[in-house]
Coordinates of C-alpha atoms and ligand atoms in Angstrom, one line a residue:
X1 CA 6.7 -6.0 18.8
X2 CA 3.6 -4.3 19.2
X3 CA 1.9 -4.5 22.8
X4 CA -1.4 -3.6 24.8
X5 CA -1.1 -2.9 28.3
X6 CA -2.8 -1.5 31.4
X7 CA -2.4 -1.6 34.9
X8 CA -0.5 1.4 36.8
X9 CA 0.7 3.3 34.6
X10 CA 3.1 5.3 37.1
X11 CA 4.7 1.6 37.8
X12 CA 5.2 1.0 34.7
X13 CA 9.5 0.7 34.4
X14 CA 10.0 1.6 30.5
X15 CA 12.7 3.5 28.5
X16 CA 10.3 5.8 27.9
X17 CA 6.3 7.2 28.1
X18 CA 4.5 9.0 25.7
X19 CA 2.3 11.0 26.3
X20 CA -0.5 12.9 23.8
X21 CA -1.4 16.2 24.6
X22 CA -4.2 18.6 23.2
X23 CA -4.3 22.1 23.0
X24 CA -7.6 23.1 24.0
X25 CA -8.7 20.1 25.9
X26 CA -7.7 17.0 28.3
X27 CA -8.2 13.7 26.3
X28 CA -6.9 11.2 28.7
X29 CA -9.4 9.9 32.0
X30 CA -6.7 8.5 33.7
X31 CA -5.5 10.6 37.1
X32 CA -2.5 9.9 36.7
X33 CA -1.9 10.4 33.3
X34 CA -3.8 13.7 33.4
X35 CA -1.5 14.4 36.2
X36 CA 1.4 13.8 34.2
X37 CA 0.0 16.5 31.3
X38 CA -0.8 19.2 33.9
X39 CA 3.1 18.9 34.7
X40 CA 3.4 19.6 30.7
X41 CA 1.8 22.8 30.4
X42 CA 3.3 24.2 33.2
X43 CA 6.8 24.0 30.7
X44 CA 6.3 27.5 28.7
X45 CA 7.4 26.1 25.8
X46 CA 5.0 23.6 25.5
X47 CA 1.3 24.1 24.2
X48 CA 0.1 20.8 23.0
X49 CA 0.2 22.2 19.7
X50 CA 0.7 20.6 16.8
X51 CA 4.6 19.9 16.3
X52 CA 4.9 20.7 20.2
X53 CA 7.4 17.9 21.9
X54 CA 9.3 17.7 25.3
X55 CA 11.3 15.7 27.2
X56 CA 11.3 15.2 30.9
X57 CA 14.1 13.1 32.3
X58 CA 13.8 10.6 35.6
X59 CA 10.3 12.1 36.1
X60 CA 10.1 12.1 39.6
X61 CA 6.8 11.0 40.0
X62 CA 7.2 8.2 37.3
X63 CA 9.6 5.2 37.0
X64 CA 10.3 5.5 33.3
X65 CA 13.8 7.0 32.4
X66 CA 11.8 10.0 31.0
X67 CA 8.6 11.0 29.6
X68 CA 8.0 12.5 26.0
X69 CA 4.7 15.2 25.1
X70 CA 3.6 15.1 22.1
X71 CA 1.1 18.1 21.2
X72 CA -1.6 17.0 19.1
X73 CA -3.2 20.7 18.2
X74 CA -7.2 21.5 18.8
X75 CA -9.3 18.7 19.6
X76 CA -11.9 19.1 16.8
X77 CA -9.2 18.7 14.5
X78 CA -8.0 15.1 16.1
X79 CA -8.8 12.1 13.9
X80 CA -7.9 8.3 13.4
X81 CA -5.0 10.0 10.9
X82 CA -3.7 11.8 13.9
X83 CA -3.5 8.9 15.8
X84 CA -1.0 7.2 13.0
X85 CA 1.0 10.3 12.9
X86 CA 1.1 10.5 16.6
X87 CA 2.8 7.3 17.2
X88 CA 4.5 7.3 14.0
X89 CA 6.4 10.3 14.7
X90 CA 6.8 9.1 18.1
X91 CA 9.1 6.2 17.1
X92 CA 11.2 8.4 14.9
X93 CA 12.0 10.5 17.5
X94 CA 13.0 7.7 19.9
X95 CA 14.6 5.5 17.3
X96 CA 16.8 8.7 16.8
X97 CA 17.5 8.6 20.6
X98 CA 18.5 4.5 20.3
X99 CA 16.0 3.4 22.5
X100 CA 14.3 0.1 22.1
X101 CA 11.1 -0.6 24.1
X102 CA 8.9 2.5 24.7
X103 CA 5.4 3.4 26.2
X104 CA 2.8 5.4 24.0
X105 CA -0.2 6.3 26.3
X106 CA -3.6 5.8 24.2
X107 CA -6.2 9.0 24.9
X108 CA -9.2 8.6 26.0
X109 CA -11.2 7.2 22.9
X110 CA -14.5 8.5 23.7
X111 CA -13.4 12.1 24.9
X112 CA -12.0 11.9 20.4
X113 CA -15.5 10.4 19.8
X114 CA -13.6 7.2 18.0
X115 CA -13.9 3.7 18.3
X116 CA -11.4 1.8 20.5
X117 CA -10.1 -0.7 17.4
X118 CA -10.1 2.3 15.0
X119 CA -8.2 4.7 17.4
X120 CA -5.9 1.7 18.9
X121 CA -5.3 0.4 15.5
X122 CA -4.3 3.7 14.1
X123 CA -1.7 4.2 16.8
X124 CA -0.5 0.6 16.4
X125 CA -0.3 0.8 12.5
X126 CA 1.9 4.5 13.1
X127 CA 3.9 2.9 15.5
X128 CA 4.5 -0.7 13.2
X129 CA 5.2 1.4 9.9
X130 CA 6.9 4.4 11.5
X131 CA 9.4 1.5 13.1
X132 CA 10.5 0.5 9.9
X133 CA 13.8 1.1 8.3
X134 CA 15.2 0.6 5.0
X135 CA 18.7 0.3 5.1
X136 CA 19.5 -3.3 3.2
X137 CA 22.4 -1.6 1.3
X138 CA 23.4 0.3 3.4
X139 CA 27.0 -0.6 5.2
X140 CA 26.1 1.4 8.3
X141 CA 23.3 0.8 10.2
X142 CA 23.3 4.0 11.8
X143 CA 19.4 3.8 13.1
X144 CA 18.0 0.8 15.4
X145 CA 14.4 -0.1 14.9
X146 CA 12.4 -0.6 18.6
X147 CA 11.9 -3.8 19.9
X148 CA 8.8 -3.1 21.5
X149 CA 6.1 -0.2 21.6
X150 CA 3.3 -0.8 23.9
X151 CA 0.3 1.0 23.8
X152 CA -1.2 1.7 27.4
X153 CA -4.8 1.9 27.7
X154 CA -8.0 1.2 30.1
X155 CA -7.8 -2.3 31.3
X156 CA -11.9 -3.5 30.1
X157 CA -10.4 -1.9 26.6
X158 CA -7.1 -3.9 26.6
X159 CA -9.5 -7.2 27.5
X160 CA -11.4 -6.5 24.6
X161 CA -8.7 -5.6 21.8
X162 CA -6.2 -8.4 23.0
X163 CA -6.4 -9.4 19.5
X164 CA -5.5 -6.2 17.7
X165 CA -1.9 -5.8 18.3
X166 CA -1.1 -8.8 16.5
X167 CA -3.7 -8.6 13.7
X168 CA -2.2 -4.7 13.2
X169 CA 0.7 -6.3 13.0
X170 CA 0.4 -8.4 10.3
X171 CA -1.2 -6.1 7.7
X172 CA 1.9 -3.3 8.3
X173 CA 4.2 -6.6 7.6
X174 CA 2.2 -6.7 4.5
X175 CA 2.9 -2.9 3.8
X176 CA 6.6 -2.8 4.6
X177 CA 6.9 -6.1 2.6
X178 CA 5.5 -3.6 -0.6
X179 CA 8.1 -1.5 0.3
X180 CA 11.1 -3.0 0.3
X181 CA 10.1 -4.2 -3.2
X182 CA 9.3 -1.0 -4.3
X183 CA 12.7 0.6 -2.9
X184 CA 14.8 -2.3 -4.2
X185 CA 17.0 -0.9 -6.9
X186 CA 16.1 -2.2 -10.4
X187 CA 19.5 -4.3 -10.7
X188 CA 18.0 -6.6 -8.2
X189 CA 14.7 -7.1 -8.9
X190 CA 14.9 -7.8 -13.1
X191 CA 11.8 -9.8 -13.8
X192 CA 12.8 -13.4 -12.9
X193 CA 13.9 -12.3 -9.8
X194 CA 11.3 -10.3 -8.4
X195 CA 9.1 -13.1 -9.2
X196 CA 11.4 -15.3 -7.4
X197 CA 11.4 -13.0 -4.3
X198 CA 7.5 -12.6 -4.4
X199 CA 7.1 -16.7 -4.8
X200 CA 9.6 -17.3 -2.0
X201 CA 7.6 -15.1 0.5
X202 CA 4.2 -16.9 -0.5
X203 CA 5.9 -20.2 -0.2
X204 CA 5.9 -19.7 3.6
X205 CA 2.5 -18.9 3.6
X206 CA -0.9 -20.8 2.4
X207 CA -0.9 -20.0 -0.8
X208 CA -0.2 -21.7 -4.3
X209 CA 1.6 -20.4 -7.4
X210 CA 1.9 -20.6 -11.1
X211 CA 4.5 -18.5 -13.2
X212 CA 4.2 -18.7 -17.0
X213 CA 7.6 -17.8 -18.4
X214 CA 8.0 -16.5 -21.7
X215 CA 7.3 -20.1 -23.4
X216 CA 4.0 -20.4 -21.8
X217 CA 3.5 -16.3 -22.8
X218 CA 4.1 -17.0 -26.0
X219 CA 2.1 -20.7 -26.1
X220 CA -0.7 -18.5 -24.4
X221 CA -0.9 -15.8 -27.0
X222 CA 0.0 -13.1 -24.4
X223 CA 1.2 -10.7 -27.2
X224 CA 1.0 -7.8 -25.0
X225 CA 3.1 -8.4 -22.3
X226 CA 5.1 -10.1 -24.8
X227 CA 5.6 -6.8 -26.4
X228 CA 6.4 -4.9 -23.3
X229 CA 9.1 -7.2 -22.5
X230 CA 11.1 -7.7 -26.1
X231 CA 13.5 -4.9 -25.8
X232 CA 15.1 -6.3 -22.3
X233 CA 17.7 -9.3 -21.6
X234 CA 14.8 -10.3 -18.4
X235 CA 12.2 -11.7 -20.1
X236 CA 8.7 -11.1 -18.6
X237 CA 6.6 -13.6 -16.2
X238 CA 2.9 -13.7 -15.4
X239 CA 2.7 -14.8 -11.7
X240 CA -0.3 -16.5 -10.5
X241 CA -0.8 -16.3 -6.8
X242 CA -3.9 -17.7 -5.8
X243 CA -5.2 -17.5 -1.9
X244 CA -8.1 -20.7 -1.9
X245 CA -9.5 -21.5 1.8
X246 CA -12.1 -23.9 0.3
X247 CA -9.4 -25.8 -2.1
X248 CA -9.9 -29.2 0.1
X249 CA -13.6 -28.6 1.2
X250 CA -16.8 -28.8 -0.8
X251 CA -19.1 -26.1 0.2
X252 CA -17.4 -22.6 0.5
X253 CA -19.1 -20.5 2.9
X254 CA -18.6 -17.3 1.0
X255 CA -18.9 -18.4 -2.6
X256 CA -16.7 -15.6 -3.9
X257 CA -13.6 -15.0 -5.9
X258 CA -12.2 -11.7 -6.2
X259 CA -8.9 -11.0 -8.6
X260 CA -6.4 -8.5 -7.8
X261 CA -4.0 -7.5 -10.8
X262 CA -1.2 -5.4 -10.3
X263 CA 1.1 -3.8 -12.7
X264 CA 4.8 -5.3 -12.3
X265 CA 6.9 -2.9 -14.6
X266 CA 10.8 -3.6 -12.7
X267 CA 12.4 -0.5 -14.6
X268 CA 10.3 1.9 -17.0
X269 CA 12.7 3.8 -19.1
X270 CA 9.9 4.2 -21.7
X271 CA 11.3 2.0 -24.1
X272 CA 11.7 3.4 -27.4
X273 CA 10.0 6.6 -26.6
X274 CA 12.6 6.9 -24.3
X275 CA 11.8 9.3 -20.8
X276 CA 13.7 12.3 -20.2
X277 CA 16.6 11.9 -17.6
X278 CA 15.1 13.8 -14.8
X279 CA 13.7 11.2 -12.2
X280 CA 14.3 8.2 -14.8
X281 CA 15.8 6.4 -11.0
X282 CA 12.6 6.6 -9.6
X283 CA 11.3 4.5 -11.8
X284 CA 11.7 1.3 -10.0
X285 CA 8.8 2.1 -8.3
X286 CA 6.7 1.1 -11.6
X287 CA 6.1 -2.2 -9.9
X288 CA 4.5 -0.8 -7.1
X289 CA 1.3 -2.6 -7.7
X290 CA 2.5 -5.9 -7.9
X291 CA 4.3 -5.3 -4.6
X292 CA 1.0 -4.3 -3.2
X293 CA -1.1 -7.1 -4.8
X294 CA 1.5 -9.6 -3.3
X295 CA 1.6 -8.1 -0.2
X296 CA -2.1 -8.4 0.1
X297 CA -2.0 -12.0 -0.6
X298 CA 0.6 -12.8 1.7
X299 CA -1.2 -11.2 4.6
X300 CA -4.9 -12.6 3.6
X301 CA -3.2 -16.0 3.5
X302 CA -1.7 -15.2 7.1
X303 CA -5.2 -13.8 8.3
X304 CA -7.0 -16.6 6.9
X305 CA -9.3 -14.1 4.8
X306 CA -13.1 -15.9 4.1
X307 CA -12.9 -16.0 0.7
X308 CA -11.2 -17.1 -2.2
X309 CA -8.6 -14.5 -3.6
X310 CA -5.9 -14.4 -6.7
X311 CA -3.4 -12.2 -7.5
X312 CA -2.5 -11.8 -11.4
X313 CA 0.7 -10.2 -11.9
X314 CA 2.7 -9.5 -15.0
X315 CA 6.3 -8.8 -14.3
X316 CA 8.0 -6.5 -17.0
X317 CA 11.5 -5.1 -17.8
X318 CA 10.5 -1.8 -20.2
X319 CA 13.9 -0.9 -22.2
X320 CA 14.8 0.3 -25.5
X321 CA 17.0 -2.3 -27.6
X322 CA 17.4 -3.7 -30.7
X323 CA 14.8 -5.9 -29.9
X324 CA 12.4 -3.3 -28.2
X325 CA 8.9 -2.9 -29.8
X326 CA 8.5 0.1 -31.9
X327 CA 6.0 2.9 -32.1
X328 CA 3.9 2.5 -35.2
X329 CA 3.9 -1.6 -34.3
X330 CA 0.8 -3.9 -34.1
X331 CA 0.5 -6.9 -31.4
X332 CA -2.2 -8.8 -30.9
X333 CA -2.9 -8.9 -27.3
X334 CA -4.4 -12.4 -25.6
X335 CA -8.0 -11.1 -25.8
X336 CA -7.6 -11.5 -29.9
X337 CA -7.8 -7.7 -29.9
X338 CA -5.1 -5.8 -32.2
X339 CA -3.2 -3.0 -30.6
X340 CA -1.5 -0.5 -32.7
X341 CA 1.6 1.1 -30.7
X342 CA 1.3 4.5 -30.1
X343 CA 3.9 5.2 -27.3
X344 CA 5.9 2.5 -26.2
X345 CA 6.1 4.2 -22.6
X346 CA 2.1 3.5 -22.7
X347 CA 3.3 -0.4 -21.8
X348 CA 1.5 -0.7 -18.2
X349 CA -2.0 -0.7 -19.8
X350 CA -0.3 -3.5 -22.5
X351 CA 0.7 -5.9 -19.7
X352 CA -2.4 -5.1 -17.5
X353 CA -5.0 -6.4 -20.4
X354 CA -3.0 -9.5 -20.7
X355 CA -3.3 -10.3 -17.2
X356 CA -7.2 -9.3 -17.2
X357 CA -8.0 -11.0 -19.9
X358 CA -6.2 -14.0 -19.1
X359 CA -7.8 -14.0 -15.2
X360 CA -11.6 -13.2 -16.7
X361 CA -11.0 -16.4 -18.4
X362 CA -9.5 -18.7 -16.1
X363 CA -11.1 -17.2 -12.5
X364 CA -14.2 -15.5 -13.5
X365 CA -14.0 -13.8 -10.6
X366 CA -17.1 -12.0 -9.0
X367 CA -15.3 -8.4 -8.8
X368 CA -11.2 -7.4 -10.8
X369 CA -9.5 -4.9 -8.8
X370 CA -6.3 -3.8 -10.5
X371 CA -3.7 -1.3 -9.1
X372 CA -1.2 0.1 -11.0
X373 CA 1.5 3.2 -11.2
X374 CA -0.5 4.0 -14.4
X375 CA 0.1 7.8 -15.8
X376 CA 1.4 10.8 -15.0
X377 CA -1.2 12.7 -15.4
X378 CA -3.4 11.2 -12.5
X379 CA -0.4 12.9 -10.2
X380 CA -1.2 15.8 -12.3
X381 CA -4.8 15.4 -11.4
X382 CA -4.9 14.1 -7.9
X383 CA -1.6 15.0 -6.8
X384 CA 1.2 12.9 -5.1
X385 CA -1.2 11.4 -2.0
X386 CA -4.1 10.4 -3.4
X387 CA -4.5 7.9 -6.1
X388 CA -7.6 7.9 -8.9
X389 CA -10.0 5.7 -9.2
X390 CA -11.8 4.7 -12.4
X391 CA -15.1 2.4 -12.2
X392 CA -18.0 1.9 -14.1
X393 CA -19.7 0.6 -10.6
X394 CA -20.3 2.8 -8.2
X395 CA -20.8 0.7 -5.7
X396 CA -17.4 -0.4 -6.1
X397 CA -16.1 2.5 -6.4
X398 CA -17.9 4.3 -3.9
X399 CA -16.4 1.2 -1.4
X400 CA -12.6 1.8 -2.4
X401 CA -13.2 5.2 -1.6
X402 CA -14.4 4.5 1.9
X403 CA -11.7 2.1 2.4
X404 CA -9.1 5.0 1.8
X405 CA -10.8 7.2 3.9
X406 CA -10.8 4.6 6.9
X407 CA -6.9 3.7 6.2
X408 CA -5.9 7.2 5.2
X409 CA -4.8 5.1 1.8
X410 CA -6.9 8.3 0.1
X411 CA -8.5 7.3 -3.1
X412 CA -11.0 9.8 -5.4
X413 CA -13.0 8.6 -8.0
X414 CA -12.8 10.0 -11.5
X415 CA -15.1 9.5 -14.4
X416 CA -15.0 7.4 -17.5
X417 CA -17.0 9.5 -20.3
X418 CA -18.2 7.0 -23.2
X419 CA -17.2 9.7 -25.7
X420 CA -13.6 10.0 -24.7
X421 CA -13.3 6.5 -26.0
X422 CA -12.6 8.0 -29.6
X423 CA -9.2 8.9 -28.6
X424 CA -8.3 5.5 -28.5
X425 CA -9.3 4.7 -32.0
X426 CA -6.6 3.3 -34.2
X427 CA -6.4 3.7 -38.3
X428 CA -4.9 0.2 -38.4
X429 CA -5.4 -1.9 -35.2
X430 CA -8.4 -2.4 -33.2
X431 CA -7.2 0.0 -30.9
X432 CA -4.2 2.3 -30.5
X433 CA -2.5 2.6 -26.8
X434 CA -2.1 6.0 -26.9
X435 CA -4.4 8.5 -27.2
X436 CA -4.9 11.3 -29.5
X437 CA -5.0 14.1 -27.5
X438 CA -2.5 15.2 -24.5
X439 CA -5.5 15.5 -21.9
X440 CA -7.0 13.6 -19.8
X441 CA -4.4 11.1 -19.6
X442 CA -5.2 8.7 -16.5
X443 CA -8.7 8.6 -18.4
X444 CA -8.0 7.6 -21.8
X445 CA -5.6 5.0 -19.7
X446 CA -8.6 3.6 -18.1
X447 CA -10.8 3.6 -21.2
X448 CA -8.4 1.4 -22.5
X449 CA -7.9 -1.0 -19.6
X450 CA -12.3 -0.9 -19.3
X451 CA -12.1 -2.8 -23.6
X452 CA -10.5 -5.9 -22.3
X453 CA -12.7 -6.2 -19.2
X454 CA -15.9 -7.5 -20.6
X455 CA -18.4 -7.9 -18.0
X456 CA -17.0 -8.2 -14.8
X457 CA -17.8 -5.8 -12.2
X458 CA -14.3 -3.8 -12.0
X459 CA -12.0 -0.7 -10.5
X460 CA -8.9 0.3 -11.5
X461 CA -6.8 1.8 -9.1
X462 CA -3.8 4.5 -10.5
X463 CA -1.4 4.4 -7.6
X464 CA 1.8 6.9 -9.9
X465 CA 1.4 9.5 -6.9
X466 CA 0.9 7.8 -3.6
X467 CA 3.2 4.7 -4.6
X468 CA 6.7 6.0 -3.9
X469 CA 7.5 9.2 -2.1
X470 CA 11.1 11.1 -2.7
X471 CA 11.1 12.2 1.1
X472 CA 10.3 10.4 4.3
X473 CA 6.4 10.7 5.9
X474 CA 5.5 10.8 9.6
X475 CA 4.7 7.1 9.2
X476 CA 6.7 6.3 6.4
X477 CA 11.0 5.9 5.4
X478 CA 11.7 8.1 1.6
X479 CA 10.9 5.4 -1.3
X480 CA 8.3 2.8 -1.4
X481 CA 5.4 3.9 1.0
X482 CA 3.6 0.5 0.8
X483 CA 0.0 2.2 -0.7
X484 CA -2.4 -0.6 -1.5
X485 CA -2.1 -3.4 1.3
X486 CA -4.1 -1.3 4.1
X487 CA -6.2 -0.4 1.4
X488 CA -7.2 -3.7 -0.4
X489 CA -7.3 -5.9 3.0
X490 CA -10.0 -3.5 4.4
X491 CA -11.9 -3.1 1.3
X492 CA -12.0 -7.1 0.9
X493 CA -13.0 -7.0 4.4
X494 CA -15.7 -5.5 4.0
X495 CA -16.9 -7.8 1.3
Ligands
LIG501 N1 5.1 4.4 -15.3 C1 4.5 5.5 -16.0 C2 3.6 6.3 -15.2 C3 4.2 7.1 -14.0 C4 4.6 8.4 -14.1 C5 4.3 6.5 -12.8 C6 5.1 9.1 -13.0 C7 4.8 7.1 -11.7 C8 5.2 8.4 -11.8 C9 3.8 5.0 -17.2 O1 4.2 3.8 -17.8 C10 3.9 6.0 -18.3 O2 5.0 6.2 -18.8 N2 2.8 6.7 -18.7 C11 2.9 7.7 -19.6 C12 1.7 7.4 -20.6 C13 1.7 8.2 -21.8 C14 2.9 7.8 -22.7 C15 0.5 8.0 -22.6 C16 2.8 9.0 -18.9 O3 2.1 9.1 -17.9 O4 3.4 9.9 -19.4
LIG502 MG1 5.7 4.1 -19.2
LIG503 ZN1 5.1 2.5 -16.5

């Protein structure tokens, strides 16, 4: 699907050419090309700013059918970010027109002052995500996703970055794999079955599994998840996903395991403390970080990743029933810890120390990353793009951060005062899941994951903003966005 090319680019015979233009400056070296954007401005209504587009069609001096502009705005203003949005919007547009092989023209990379991977990649990954359409149950198919979108750029570039297309392409497979998931409608994707669905895509990959059904939960002591789980008909799973490129050989040569744990709620009605009607549909998305977690591991398995990897994810139905735990209840979680049950909405945390406990023991992995849609109140905090996160390492932190920033997957670190921990104490249990004051909520939440970590270096990632999205992005179809794959596979990259 996705394509580098150079040559002519006047030759070229395509459906259509792109072509990026900048307000206050010319960021393309090729004559022809710059040609081509001199025509542009000559068209009044046509700047190059930001949100500018026109169409020319049978361009004389071209042999593609016609020839879009895209304005860009100022040039000081241009980023990687723009590059995504760029070709992102791009394919909308075009998709909208039914096309199905198109030509984006890559500027100039050092006239943006950008490397050629980081600016190619960015317009691949904008063009791969922003070609991707949702539309399972829908009956009509109204919009076509492209066949092919090639990016045209210098030839000694294209030599070097023959690889990219395809590796691009295979971390936004990873991302739109998270999303489907994510938009699934709850009916489909009840515990068993989403589990079934995640194990079936790792099946084709290399990659083994483990899921412990409620037997093994209960022979395991895994009260927690257990307790999340009682009130629905689908009973929970713990799925085990585990990426090992030294299983058959002796000496690893990055001794390393890392362990990703993401929070697979199916369908969070609250439970008990049952949530208000308002945008109870939405969520579905509450397993958002198991989609991402097993989207990562499916794409490290298919870019055989250097080190040893294993996703940990407890799959959840949250619903009130006969059944359902109560507020006021005690569990004991796996750890041996007793939890008293403040809120039974309060369940990711539950299933999360479960999991973390249960892969400290059995992995001891070098670094725990989970990623959840945790609380509320970090989209309170942080808003619906970014997600929070919460680390006692800073390096670690400091790292995800970076990671966000290079993958637009935007990520702020928040802090974890020692003396908010009172909040969580309990009159009863060990610990109560709730805290005892309304503020601070994606803190307190954190606080409690950090008890059941022990000593393992590890970040906790609250993904409730960024995860799902009502409306459609310039890269991104309304529901599931994806947020975590881009984000994980660079920061294990850079491990
Ligand atoms: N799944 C929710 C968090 C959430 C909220 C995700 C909005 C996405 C969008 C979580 O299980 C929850 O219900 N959290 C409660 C915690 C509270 C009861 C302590 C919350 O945020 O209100
Ligand atoms: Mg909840
Ligand atoms: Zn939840």
């Amino acid at each position: 699907m996705l394509k580098l090319l150079s040559g002519e680019i006047l030759k070229k015979k395509t459906e259509c050419l792109v072509v990026p233009v900048c307000e206050d400056a010319e960021i393309h070296d090729d004559p022809a090309i710059i040609g081509l954007t001199e025509n542009a401005r000559k068209i009044k209504e046509f700047k190059g700013k930001n949100g500018d587009s026109v169409v020319l069609y049978d361009p004389a001096d071209s042999k593609s059918d016609r020839i879009l502009f895209i304005g860009l705005g100022k040039l000081e203003k241009i980023d990687e970010e723009t590059m995504r949005i760029f070709a992102g919007k791009s394919v909308k547009l075009l998709i909208k027109k039914e096309l199905s092989e198109i030509i984006l023209c890559a500027p100039c990379t050092e006239k943006l002052d950008l490397k050629d991977d980081v600016a190619l990649g960015a317009i691949f990954e904008g063009a791969f995500l922003g070609n991707h359409i949702f539309d399972k149950y829908k009956k009509d198919k109204k919009e076509k996703p492209l066949k092919t979108v090639s990016v045209f750029t210098d030839s000694k570039i294209a030599k070097r970055q023959r690889l990219l297309p395809s590796r691009i392409e295979t971390i936004c497979k990873g991302t739109n794999l998270a999303r489907e998931w994510v938009s699934m409608p709850p009916n489909d994707k009840r515990p068993d079955r989403f589990v079934r669905s995640m194990v079936k895509a790792a099946e084709k990959e290399d990659l083994s599994f483990s899921i412990l059904d409620e037997k093994a939960l209960k022979q395991n002591g895994m009260g927690a998840i257990l307790a999340v789980g009682a009130g629905s008909r689908s009973k929970p799973r713990l799925l085990i996903l585990d990426y090992n490129p030294f299983k058959n050989k002796k000496s690893p040569k990055k001794k390393k395991t890392v362990v990703l744990v993401g929070k697979g709620v199916t369908f969070d009605s609250g439970g008990i403390n049952l949530k208000p009607s308002g945008s109870l549909d939405e969520m579905k998305m509450d397993m958002s970080g198991a989609a991402s977690v097993a989207g990562t591991l499916i794409t490290l398995a298919r870019l055989k990743h250097k080190f040893r990897v294993v996703g940990v994810i407890p799959v959840v139905e949250n619903m009130p029933s006969g059944d359902a735990t109560r507020p006021g209840d005690i569990i004991k979680s796996y750890s041996g810890k007793t939890i008293e049950i403040g809120n039974t909405d309060a369940e990711g945390r539950l299933i999360l120390i479960d999991a973390m406990a249960y892969a400290n023991k059995m992995f001891k992995p070098d670094v725990m990353i989970d990623m959840a849609t945790l609380t509320g109140a970090c989209v309170v905090a942080l808003g619906e793009k970014i997600a929070g996160v919460f680390s006692t390492d800073m390096e670690l932190a400091k790292d995800i951060v970076a990671s966000g920033e290079a993958t637009a997957e935007r990520c702020w670190a928040m802090p974890m005062p020692e003396d908010y921990r009172k909040l969580l104490k309990s009159e009863f249990a060990d610990i109560n899941n709730m805290s005892s004051n309304r503020w601070g909520g994606a803190i307190t939440a954190a606080l409690f994951l950090s008890e059941f970590v022990e000593n393992t270096r590890w970040a906790h990632i609250d993904i409730a903003g960024p995860a799902y999205s009502k409306k459609a992005g310039d890269y991104c179809g309304a529901g599931g966005t994806g947020f975590g794959v881009r984000l994980l596979i660079d920061l294990l990259n850079r491990m």
